[in-house]
Coordinates of N, CA, C and O in Angstrom, one line a residue:
X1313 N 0.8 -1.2 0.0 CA 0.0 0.0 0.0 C 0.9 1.2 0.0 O 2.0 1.4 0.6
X1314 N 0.3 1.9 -0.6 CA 1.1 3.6 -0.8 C 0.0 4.5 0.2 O -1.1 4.1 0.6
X1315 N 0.7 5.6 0.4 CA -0.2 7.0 0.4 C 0.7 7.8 1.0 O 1.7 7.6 1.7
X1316 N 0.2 9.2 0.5 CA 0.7 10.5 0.6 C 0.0 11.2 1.3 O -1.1 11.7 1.0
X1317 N 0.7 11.3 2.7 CA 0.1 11.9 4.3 C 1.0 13.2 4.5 O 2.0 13.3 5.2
X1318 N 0.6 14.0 3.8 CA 1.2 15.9 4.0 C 2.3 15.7 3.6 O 3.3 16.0 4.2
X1319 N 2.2 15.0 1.9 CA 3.5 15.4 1.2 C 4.5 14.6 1.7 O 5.6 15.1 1.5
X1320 N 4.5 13.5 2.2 CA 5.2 12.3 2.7 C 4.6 11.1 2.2 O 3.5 10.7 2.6
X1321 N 5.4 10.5 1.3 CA 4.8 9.3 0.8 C 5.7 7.9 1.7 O 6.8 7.6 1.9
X1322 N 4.3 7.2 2.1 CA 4.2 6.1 2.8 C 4.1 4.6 2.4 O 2.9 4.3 2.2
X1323 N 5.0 3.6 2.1 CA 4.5 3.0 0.8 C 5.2 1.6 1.7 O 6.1 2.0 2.5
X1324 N 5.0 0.4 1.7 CA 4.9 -0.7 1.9 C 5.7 -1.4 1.4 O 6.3 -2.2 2.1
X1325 N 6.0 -1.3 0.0 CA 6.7 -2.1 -1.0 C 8.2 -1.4 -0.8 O 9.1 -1.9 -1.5
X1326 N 8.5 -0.5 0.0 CA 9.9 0.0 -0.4 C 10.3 0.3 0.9 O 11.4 0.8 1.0
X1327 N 9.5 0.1 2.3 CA 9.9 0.1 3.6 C 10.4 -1.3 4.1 O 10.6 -2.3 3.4
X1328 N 10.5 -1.1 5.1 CA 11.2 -2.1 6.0 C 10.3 -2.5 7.3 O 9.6 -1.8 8.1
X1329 N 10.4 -4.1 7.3 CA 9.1 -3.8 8.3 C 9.9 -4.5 9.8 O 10.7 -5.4 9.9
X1330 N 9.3 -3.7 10.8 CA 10.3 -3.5 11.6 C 9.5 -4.6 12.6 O 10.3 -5.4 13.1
X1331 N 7.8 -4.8 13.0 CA 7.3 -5.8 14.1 C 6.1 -5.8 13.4 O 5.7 -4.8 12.9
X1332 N 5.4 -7.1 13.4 CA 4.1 -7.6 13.0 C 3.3 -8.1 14.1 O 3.9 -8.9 14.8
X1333 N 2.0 -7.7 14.2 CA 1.3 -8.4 15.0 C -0.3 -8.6 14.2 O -1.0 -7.7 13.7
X1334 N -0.5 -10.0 14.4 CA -1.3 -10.3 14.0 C -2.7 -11.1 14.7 O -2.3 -12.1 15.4
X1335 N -3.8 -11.0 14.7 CA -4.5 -11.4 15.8 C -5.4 -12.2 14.8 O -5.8 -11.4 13.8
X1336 N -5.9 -13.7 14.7 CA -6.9 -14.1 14.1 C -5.9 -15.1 13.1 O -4.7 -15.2 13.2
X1337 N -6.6 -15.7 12.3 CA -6.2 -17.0 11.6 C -6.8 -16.5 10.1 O -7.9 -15.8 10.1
X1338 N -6.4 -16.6 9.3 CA -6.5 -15.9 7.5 C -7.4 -16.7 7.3 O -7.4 -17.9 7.5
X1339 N -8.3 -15.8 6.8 CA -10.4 -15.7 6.6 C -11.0 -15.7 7.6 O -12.2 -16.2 7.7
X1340 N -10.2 -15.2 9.0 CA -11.2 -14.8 10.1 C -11.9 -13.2 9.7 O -11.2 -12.3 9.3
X1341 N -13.1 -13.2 10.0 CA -13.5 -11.8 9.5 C -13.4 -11.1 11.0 O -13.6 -9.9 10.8
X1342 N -13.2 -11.3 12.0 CA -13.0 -10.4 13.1 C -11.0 -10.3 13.2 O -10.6 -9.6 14.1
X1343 N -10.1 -11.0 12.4 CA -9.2 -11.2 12.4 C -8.1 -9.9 11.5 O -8.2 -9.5 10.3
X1344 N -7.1 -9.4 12.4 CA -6.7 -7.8 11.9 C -5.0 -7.8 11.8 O -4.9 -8.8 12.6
X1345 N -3.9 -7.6 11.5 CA -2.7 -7.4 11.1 C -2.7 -5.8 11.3 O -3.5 -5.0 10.8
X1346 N -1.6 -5.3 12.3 CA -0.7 -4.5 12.9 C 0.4 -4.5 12.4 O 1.1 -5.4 12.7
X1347 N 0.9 -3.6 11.7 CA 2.6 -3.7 10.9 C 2.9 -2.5 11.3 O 2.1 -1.5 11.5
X1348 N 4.1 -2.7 11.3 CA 5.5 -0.9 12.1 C 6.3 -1.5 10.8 O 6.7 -2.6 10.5
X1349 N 6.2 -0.4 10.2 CA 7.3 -0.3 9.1 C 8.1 0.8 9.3 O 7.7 1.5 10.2
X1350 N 9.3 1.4 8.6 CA 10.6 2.3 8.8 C 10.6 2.4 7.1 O 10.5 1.5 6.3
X1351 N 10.7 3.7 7.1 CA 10.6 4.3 5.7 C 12.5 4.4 5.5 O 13.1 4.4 6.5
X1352 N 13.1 4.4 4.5 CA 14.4 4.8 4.2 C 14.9 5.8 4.7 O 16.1 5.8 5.0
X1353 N 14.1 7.0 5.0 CA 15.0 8.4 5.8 C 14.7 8.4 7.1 O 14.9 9.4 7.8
X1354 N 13.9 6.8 8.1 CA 13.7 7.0 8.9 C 12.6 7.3 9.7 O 12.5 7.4 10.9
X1355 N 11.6 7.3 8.8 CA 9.8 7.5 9.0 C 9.6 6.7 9.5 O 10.2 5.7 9.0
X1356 N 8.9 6.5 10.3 CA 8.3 5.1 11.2 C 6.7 5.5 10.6 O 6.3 6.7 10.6
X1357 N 5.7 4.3 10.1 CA 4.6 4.4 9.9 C 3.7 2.8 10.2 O 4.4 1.9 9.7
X1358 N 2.7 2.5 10.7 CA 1.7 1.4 10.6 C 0.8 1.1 9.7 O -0.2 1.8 9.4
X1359 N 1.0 0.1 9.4 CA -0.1 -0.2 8.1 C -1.2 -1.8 9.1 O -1.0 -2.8 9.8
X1360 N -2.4 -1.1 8.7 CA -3.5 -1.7 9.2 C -4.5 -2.5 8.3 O -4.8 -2.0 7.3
X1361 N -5.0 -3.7 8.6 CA -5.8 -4.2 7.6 C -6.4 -5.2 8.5 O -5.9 -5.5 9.6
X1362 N -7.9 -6.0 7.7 CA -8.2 -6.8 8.7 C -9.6 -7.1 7.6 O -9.9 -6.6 6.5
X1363 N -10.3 -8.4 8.4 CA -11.1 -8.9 8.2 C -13.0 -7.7 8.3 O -13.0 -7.0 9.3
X1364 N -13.8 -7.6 7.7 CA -14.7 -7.2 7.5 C -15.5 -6.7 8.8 O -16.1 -5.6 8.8
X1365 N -15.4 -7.5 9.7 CA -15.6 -7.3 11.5 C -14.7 -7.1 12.3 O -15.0 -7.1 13.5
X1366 N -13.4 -6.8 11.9 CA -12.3 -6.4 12.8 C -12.6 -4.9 12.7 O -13.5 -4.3 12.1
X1367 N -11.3 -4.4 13.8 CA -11.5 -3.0 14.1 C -10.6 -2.4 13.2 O -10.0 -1.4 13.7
X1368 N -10.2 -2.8 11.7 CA -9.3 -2.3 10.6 C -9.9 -3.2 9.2 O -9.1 -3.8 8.5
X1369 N -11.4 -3.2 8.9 CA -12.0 -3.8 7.6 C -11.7 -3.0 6.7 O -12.4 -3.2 5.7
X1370 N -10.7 -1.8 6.5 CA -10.1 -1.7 5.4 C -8.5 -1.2 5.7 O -8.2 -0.8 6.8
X1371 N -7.6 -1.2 4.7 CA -6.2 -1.7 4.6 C -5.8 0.8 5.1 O -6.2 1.8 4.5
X1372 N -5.0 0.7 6.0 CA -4.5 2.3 6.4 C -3.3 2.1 6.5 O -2.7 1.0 6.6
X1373 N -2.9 3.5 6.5 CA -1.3 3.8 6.7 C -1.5 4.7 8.1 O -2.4 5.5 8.2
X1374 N -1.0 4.6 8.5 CA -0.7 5.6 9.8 C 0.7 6.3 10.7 O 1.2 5.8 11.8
X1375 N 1.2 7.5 9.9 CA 2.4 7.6 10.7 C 2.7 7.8 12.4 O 1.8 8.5 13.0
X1376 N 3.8 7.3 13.0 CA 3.8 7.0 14.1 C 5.2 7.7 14.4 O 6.2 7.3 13.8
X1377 N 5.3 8.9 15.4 CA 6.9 9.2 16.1 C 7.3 8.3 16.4 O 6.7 7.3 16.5
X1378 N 8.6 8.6 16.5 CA 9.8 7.9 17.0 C 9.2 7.6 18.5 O 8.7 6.5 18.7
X1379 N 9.3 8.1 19.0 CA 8.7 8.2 20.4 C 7.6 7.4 20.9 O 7.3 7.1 22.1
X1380 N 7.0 7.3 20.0 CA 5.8 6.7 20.7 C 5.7 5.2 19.9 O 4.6 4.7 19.5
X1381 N 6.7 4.6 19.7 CA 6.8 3.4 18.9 C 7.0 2.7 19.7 O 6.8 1.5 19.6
X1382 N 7.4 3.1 20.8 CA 7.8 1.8 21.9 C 6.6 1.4 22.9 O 6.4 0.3 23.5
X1383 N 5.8 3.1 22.9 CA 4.6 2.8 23.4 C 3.6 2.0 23.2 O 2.9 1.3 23.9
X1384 N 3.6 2.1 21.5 CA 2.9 1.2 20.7 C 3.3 -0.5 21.2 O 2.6 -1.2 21.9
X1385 N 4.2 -0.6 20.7 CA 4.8 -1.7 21.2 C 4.4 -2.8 22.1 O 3.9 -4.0 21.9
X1386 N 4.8 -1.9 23.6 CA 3.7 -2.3 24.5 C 2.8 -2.7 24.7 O 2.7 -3.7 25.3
X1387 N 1.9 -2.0 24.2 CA 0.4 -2.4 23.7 C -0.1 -3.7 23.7 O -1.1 -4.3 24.2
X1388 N 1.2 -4.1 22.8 CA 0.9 -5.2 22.1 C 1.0 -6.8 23.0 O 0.7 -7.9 22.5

C-alpha cells in the first residue's frame, strides 16, 4: 500500500518492516494485522488491515513518532 500523508509518501513495497502483529487465523472476519514499518529516511509508519468485523476492515497507513513506537509496542 502507498499514500501521501502531508506530502510524505508512505508505501509498503519500499519500507522495512520492523514488528508484526497479528490477531486471528487468514479468513477470520474479526481477524486484523498491525505492521510498524521504517521508511528509508527513517519514518516510522503502521499499516492496518483486517477482516470485515475487525476493528481495521479496510487496509490504512498511519504515521507513528519515533517516540511513541515503543509505546505502541507495548500495547501489544
Amino acid at each position: 500500500m502507498c499514500k501521501d500523508i502531508d506530502g510524505v509518501l508512505y508505501d509498503t513495497a519500499t519500507s522495512t518492516v520492523d514488528k508484526k502483529f497479528t490477531y486471528g487465523v487468514p479468513g477470520d472476519s474479526c481477524g486484523y494485522e498491525e505492521t510498524l514499518y521504517i521508511t528509508n529516511d527513517g519514518r516510522y509508519f503502521i499499516y492496518t488491515n483486517g477482516g470485515t468485523k475487525s476493528k481495521y476492515p479496510f487496509e490504512n497507513v498511519t504515521p507513528i513518532s519515533r517516540d511513541d513506537v515503543k509505546n505502541w509496542m507495548l500495547s501489544h
